[in-house]
């Protein structure tokens, strides 16, 4: 998850507080020592209590797919040799869910299933890989807002508000593999959400930040989440 | 998003805090009916505050092809972070062309 770290005119430096809430990270800003929920992006205690950090779009994929799609990418330099995850045992064990055991899991799917989570105001959706994978595009809605998830050229999944030119848009792949909307037949880029050709050329769909997350964690923070399977 | 510090357990063990681990860590506050537990000192897991970057072949050499990354594109500039590396830091304080942001894991 990526957050803007400027709130009003204050630029914050975020550190790891060493505290956990709902089995997930609590961040602390060095400037005011307020405590921030990682998942909610909200200050839950301290001088900035009630403030929120704006979530910015990001995605998760493999290095080979990312670097191919973004050849000029900068990579965070590794100071030490890192060749595996410290947490592989945790990732691989379907029974391990948080260190204090998540208590509010909705038993709709296995707790360790990885989903793509999208939240907007009171609405939340969890998309399974199958939902996105079947056609590399999945339509859903967040309350009244039509939305779409797309697998990009870098293999990461992104979500967008499916609305342009004042109307709801349904995007589908043609048999030739071209992404078009059914209303205007404009051609869309699957990574940026920009219309490349057609009536809507130049229009950019509003991007909704997506989080790659375990189902147990997502359903614990968003118990009312819908599931797009 | 990862939702646990395994390092927490390791820290308890290495500090000989087995007894404390059994009792559970201290609660510092209760938010929405659920406790915030204190398990480590602030900064014990070091966030990155002044990130440095590599590109091209240098970057390729540091990475395995299937290594998972978190990626962002802001104002046309792409940054990637190895999730294996973020395991040890959890937060990177970064900035692209005037937009200050934190990549968090």
Short mmCIF file of C-alpha atoms in Angstrom, two decimals:
data_model
loop_
_atom_site.label_atom_id
_atom_site.label_comp_id
_atom_site.label_asym_id
_atom_site.label_seq_id
_atom_site.Cartn_x
_atom_site.Cartn_y
_atom_site.Cartn_z
CA UNK A 1 0.00 0.00 0.00
CA UNK A 2 1.24 3.45 -0.83
CA UNK A 3 0.18 6.57 1.03
CA UNK A 4 0.80 10.25 0.40
CA UNK A 5 2.63 11.38 3.55
CA UNK A 6 1.74 15.03 3.41
CA UNK A 7 -1.29 16.01 5.49
CA UNK A 8 -2.27 19.64 4.99
CA UNK A 9 1.11 21.36 4.89
CA UNK A 10 2.80 18.88 7.21
CA UNK A 11 5.17 16.35 5.66
CA UNK A 12 5.37 13.24 7.80
CA UNK A 13 8.10 10.64 8.23
CA UNK A 14 6.52 7.29 8.94
CA UNK A 15 8.24 4.67 11.07
CA UNK A 16 7.31 1.26 12.47
CA UNK A 17 5.74 1.86 15.89
CA UNK A 18 6.21 -1.70 17.15
CA UNK A 19 2.51 -1.88 17.90
CA UNK A 20 -0.14 -4.05 16.34
CA UNK A 21 -3.86 -3.51 15.98
CA UNK A 22 -6.13 -6.15 14.50
CA UNK A 23 -2.95 -8.08 13.83
CA UNK A 24 -1.65 -5.43 11.52
CA UNK A 25 0.96 -2.73 11.48
CA UNK A 26 0.56 0.51 13.38
CA UNK A 27 2.76 3.22 11.92
CA UNK A 28 4.00 6.25 13.86
CA UNK A 29 4.95 9.62 12.44
CA UNK A 30 8.16 11.05 13.86
CA UNK A 31 6.84 14.60 13.78
CA UNK A 32 3.86 14.20 16.15
CA UNK A 33 4.17 10.55 17.31
CA UNK A 34 0.58 9.92 16.28
CA UNK A 35 -0.35 6.28 15.64
CA UNK A 36 -1.66 5.34 12.20
CA UNK A 37 -3.45 2.18 11.14
CA UNK A 38 -1.66 0.73 8.16
CA UNK A 39 -4.77 -0.76 6.61
CA UNK A 40 -7.07 2.21 7.18
CA UNK A 41 -4.49 4.96 6.61
CA UNK A 42 -6.05 6.78 9.53
CA UNK A 43 -4.59 8.21 12.74
CA UNK A 44 -6.23 6.28 15.57
CA UNK A 45 -4.38 7.96 18.45
CA UNK A 46 -2.28 11.04 19.11
CA UNK A 47 -2.33 14.71 18.02
CA UNK A 48 -3.39 13.80 14.47
CA UNK A 49 -6.18 11.43 15.53
CA UNK A 50 -8.91 11.39 12.90
CA UNK A 51 -6.63 12.54 10.05
CA UNK A 52 -6.29 10.29 7.03
CA UNK A 53 -3.48 9.64 4.59
CA UNK A 54 -4.51 9.60 0.94
CA UNK A 55 -3.89 6.20 -0.58
CA UNK A 56 -2.12 6.28 -3.94
CA UNK A 57 -2.39 3.65 -6.66
CA UNK A 58 0.23 0.91 -6.62
CA UNK A 59 0.36 -2.70 -7.63
CA UNK A 60 2.14 -5.92 -6.90
CA UNK A 61 3.79 -8.16 -9.45
CA UNK A 62 7.10 -9.86 -10.23
CA UNK A 63 10.34 -8.03 -10.97
CA UNK A 64 10.56 -9.48 -14.49
CA UNK A 65 7.05 -8.30 -15.42
CA UNK A 66 7.48 -4.88 -13.78
CA UNK A 67 10.89 -4.11 -15.29
CA UNK A 68 9.77 -5.19 -18.75
CA UNK A 69 6.73 -2.90 -18.66
CA UNK A 70 8.64 -0.04 -16.97
CA UNK A 71 12.19 -0.27 -18.40
CA UNK A 72 13.30 3.02 -16.79
CA UNK A 73 12.07 2.01 -13.35
CA UNK A 74 14.13 2.84 -10.32
CA UNK A 75 14.59 -0.01 -7.86
CA UNK A 76 15.15 0.52 -4.14
CA UNK A 77 18.81 -0.42 -3.70
CA UNK A 78 19.47 -3.41 -1.52
CA UNK A 79 22.03 -2.71 1.16
CA UNK A 80 22.41 -6.36 1.99
CA UNK A 81 21.93 -9.61 0.19
CA UNK A 82 18.23 -10.43 0.31
CA UNK A 83 17.40 -13.61 -1.54
CA UNK A 84 14.20 -14.78 0.03
CA UNK A 85 11.42 -13.72 2.32
CA UNK A 86 11.90 -13.99 6.11
CA UNK A 87 8.28 -14.97 6.15
CA UNK A 88 8.14 -17.85 3.68
CA UNK A 89 7.02 -20.27 6.38
CA UNK A 90 4.27 -17.87 7.33
CA UNK A 91 3.17 -17.41 3.73
CA UNK A 92 3.15 -21.17 3.12
CA UNK A 93 1.19 -22.20 6.24
CA UNK A 94 -2.56 -21.93 5.63
CA UNK A 95 -3.28 -22.02 9.39
CA UNK A 96 -1.11 -19.06 10.41
CA UNK A 97 -3.16 -15.91 10.31
CA UNK A 98 -1.65 -13.06 12.28
CA UNK A 99 0.20 -13.61 15.54
CA UNK A 100 -2.79 -13.00 17.77
CA UNK A 101 -5.07 -14.99 15.46
CA UNK A 102 -7.51 -13.00 13.42
CA UNK A 103 -10.84 -13.27 15.15
CA UNK A 104 -13.27 -11.86 12.69
CA UNK A 105 -12.66 -13.92 9.59
CA UNK A 106 -15.63 -14.33 7.31
CA UNK A 107 -15.54 -17.96 6.26
CA UNK A 108 -16.40 -17.31 2.65
CA UNK A 109 -13.00 -18.51 1.46
CA UNK A 110 -9.78 -19.70 3.08
CA UNK A 111 -8.24 -17.03 5.31
CA UNK A 112 -4.93 -17.21 3.48
CA UNK A 113 -6.48 -16.72 0.05
CA UNK A 114 -4.88 -13.64 -1.55
CA UNK A 115 -7.34 -11.12 -2.94
CA UNK A 116 -7.15 -7.70 -4.55
CA UNK A 117 -8.95 -5.31 -2.17
CA UNK A 118 -10.54 -2.02 -3.18
CA UNK A 119 -12.26 0.30 -0.67
CA UNK A 120 -14.07 3.55 -1.28
CA UNK A 121 -15.94 5.28 1.53
CA UNK A 122 -18.14 2.67 3.22
CA UNK A 123 -17.91 0.27 0.27
CA UNK A 124 -15.33 -2.46 -0.22
CA UNK A 125 -14.74 -5.22 -2.72
CA UNK A 126 -12.38 -8.18 -2.72
CA UNK A 127 -11.53 -9.58 -6.13
CA UNK A 128 -10.15 -13.08 -6.47
CA UNK A 129 -7.44 -13.93 -9.01
CA UNK A 130 -10.02 -16.06 -10.77
CA UNK A 131 -12.33 -13.06 -11.16
CA UNK A 132 -9.62 -10.99 -12.80
CA UNK A 133 -7.87 -13.89 -14.48
CA UNK A 134 -10.69 -15.31 -16.52
CA UNK A 135 -10.65 -12.45 -19.01
CA UNK A 136 -8.06 -10.12 -17.44
CA UNK A 137 -10.92 -7.73 -16.76
CA UNK A 138 -13.60 -7.75 -14.06
CA UNK A 139 -16.52 -5.36 -13.66
CA UNK A 140 -17.93 -4.65 -10.23
CA UNK A 141 -19.43 -1.76 -8.32
CA UNK A 142 -18.74 0.10 -5.09
CA UNK A 143 -22.16 1.29 -4.00
CA UNK A 144 -23.42 3.31 -6.95
CA UNK A 145 -19.99 3.62 -8.53
CA UNK A 146 -19.26 1.35 -11.48
CA UNK A 147 -15.73 0.01 -11.31
CA UNK A 148 -13.41 -2.20 -13.28
CA UNK A 149 -10.28 -4.19 -12.47
CA UNK A 150 -7.69 -4.70 -15.20
CA UNK A 151 -4.53 -6.78 -15.35
CA UNK A 152 -1.86 -4.48 -16.76
CA UNK A 153 1.12 -5.00 -19.07
CA UNK A 154 3.23 -5.48 -15.94
CA UNK A 155 0.90 -8.27 -14.74
CA UNK A 156 -0.25 -6.16 -11.78
CA UNK A 157 -3.95 -5.56 -11.17
CA UNK A 158 -5.36 -2.03 -11.02
CA UNK A 159 -8.90 -0.74 -10.50
CA UNK A 160 -10.61 2.22 -12.09
CA UNK A 161 -13.93 4.03 -11.91
CA UNK A 162 -15.72 2.76 -15.02
CA UNK A 163 -17.14 6.09 -16.04
CA UNK A 164 -16.28 8.44 -18.90
CA UNK A 165 -18.04 11.09 -20.92
CA UNK A 166 -20.75 11.21 -18.25
CA UNK A 167 -21.77 7.59 -18.60
CA UNK A 168 -20.99 4.22 -17.08
CA UNK A 169 -18.59 2.25 -19.26
CA UNK A 170 -18.29 -1.48 -19.74
CA UNK A 171 -14.86 -2.52 -20.96
CA UNK A 172 -14.34 -5.81 -22.75
CA UNK A 173 -11.65 -7.44 -24.83
CA UNK A 174 -12.52 -8.01 -28.49
CA UNK A 175 -11.64 -11.33 -30.09
CA UNK A 176 -8.51 -9.64 -31.43
CA UNK A 177 -7.50 -8.82 -27.83
CA UNK A 178 -8.22 -5.09 -28.02
CA UNK A 179 -9.72 -3.49 -24.90
CA UNK A 180 -12.79 -1.44 -25.90
CA UNK A 181 -15.78 0.05 -24.15
CA UNK A 182 -19.15 -1.08 -25.42
CA UNK A 183 -20.68 2.43 -25.46
CA UNK A 184 -18.25 4.25 -27.79
CA UNK A 185 -15.87 1.49 -28.97
CA UNK A 186 -12.95 3.63 -27.83
CA UNK A 187 -9.72 1.68 -27.31
CA UNK A 188 -8.26 1.67 -23.79
CA UNK A 189 -4.81 1.02 -22.32
CA UNK A 190 -5.01 -1.79 -19.76
CA UNK A 191 -2.20 -0.42 -17.56
CA UNK A 192 -2.94 3.30 -17.36
CA UNK A 193 -6.72 3.42 -17.95
CA UNK A 194 -6.23 5.99 -20.72
CA UNK A 195 -8.31 5.90 -23.92
CA UNK A 196 -5.89 5.69 -26.84
CA UNK A 197 -8.26 5.88 -29.80
CA UNK A 198 -11.88 6.67 -30.54
CA UNK A 199 -14.38 9.16 -29.26
CA UNK A 200 -12.95 9.13 -25.72
CA UNK A 201 -9.28 9.33 -26.79
CA UNK A 202 -7.27 11.14 -24.13
CA UNK A 203 -9.76 10.39 -21.34
CA UNK A 204 -8.18 8.84 -18.24
CA UNK A 205 -10.30 6.69 -15.95
CA UNK A 206 -9.99 7.66 -12.29
CA UNK A 207 -7.75 5.06 -10.62
CA UNK A 208 -8.79 3.39 -7.37
CA UNK A 209 -5.95 2.14 -5.16
CA UNK A 210 -5.79 -1.65 -4.92
CA UNK A 211 -4.25 -3.68 -2.10
CA UNK A 212 -2.92 -7.22 -2.45
CA UNK A 213 -4.02 -8.72 0.83
CA UNK A 214 -4.93 -11.91 2.67
CA UNK A 215 -8.66 -12.53 2.88
CA UNK A 216 -8.54 -12.87 6.68
CA UNK A 217 -7.09 -9.38 7.02
CA UNK A 218 -9.34 -7.76 4.44
CA UNK A 219 -12.53 -9.27 5.88
CA UNK A 220 -11.44 -8.31 9.37
CA UNK A 221 -11.13 -4.62 8.41
CA UNK A 222 -14.04 -4.62 5.96
CA UNK A 223 -16.60 -7.12 7.33
CA UNK A 224 -19.20 -5.79 4.88
CA UNK A 225 -16.97 -6.36 1.84
CA UNK A 226 -18.45 -7.86 -1.28
CA UNK A 227 -16.54 -10.64 -3.01
CA UNK A 228 -16.09 -10.67 -6.77
CA UNK A 229 -15.37 -14.25 -7.79
CA UNK B 1 0.14 -6.16 2.54
CA UNK B 2 1.61 -8.38 5.17
CA UNK B 3 -0.19 -8.41 8.48
CA UNK B 4 2.23 -9.85 10.98
CA UNK B 5 5.72 -9.35 12.25
CA UNK B 6 7.40 -12.67 12.55
CA UNK B 7 10.28 -10.67 13.94
CA UNK B 8 8.10 -9.99 16.94
CA UNK B 9 8.17 -13.62 17.90
CA UNK B 10 11.89 -13.78 17.26
CA UNK B 11 12.41 -10.69 19.42
CA UNK B 12 10.46 -12.23 22.30
CA UNK B 13 12.51 -15.39 22.06
CA UNK B 14 15.88 -13.67 21.81
CA UNK B 15 15.17 -11.38 24.74
CA UNK B 16 14.17 -14.32 26.89
CA UNK B 17 10.64 -13.01 27.12
CA UNK B 18 8.95 -16.36 26.81
CA UNK B 19 6.97 -15.68 29.96
CA UNK B 20 5.81 -12.34 28.66
CA UNK B 21 4.93 -13.86 25.30
CA UNK B 22 2.65 -16.31 27.11
CA UNK B 23 0.93 -13.53 29.01
CA UNK B 24 0.61 -11.49 25.86
CA UNK B 25 2.13 -8.09 25.22
CA UNK B 26 0.98 -4.91 26.98
CA UNK B 27 -2.07 -3.08 25.68
CA UNK B 28 -1.45 0.62 25.04
CA UNK B 29 -4.97 1.61 23.96
CA UNK B 30 -8.28 0.17 22.86
CA UNK B 31 -9.63 1.42 19.54
CA UNK B 32 -13.08 0.42 18.33
CA UNK B 33 -13.16 -2.26 20.99
CA UNK B 34 -9.88 -3.85 19.95
CA UNK B 35 -6.54 -3.53 21.73
CA UNK B 36 -3.39 -1.97 20.34
CA UNK B 37 -0.60 -4.21 21.59
CA UNK B 38 2.93 -2.98 22.08
CA UNK B 39 5.34 -5.66 20.96
CA UNK B 40 8.52 -3.77 20.06
CA UNK B 41 10.06 -0.35 20.60
CA UNK B 42 9.35 2.28 17.91
CA UNK B 43 11.98 1.96 15.19
CA UNK B 44 13.09 -1.55 16.23
CA UNK B 45 12.10 -2.52 12.72
CA UNK B 46 13.91 0.22 10.81
CA UNK B 47 11.83 2.09 8.24
CA UNK B 48 13.85 3.50 5.34
CA UNK B 49 13.99 7.28 5.53
CA UNK B 50 16.53 8.12 2.83
CA UNK B 51 16.07 5.58 0.06
CA UNK B 52 18.65 5.13 -2.68
CA UNK B 53 17.85 3.63 -6.05
CA UNK B 54 19.48 1.70 -8.85
CA UNK B 55 18.39 1.18 -12.46
CA UNK B 56 19.05 -0.98 -15.49
CA UNK B 57 21.53 -3.82 -15.23
CA UNK B 58 22.51 -2.92 -11.69
CA UNK B 59 18.89 -3.33 -10.68
CA UNK B 60 18.54 -6.57 -12.62
CA UNK B 61 21.57 -8.04 -10.87
CA UNK B 62 19.99 -7.45 -7.47
CA UNK B 63 16.76 -9.18 -8.32
CA UNK B 64 15.54 -12.66 -9.13
CA UNK B 65 13.11 -12.60 -12.07
CA UNK B 66 10.19 -13.92 -10.02
CA UNK B 67 10.97 -11.79 -6.95
CA UNK B 68 7.76 -10.03 -5.88
CA UNK B 69 7.72 -6.25 -6.02
CA UNK B 70 5.43 -3.40 -5.10
CA UNK B 71 5.42 -0.82 -7.87
CA UNK B 72 4.23 2.76 -8.19
CA UNK B 73 4.14 5.22 -11.07
CA UNK B 74 3.87 8.87 -10.05
CA UNK B 75 4.15 11.71 -12.56
CA UNK B 76 5.54 9.27 -15.10
CA UNK B 77 8.33 7.96 -12.86
CA UNK B 78 8.27 4.29 -11.82
CA UNK B 79 9.66 3.01 -8.52
CA UNK B 80 9.80 -0.63 -7.45
CA UNK B 81 10.50 -2.17 -4.03
CA UNK B 82 11.38 -5.82 -3.44
CA UNK B 83 8.87 -7.28 -1.03
CA UNK B 84 11.60 -9.53 0.38
CA UNK B 85 13.55 -6.41 1.27
CA UNK B 86 10.46 -4.66 2.66
CA UNK B 87 9.96 -7.58 5.06
CA UNK B 88 12.85 -6.15 7.09
CA UNK B 89 11.79 -2.48 6.87
CA UNK B 90 8.04 -2.38 6.27
CA UNK B 91 8.03 1.33 5.35
CA UNK B 92 9.97 3.33 2.76
CA UNK B 93 9.66 7.13 2.95
CA UNK B 94 10.01 8.16 -0.67
CA UNK B 95 9.38 11.15 -2.90
CA UNK B 96 8.86 11.63 -6.65
CA UNK B 97 8.89 15.11 -8.17
CA UNK B 98 7.49 16.81 -5.11
CA UNK B 99 5.03 14.10 -4.12
CA UNK B 100 6.08 12.67 -0.75
CA UNK B 101 4.73 9.20 -0.11
CA UNK B 102 5.36 6.05 1.87
CA UNK B 103 5.47 2.58 0.36
CA UNK B 104 4.28 0.30 3.15
CA UNK B 105 4.19 -3.47 3.50
#
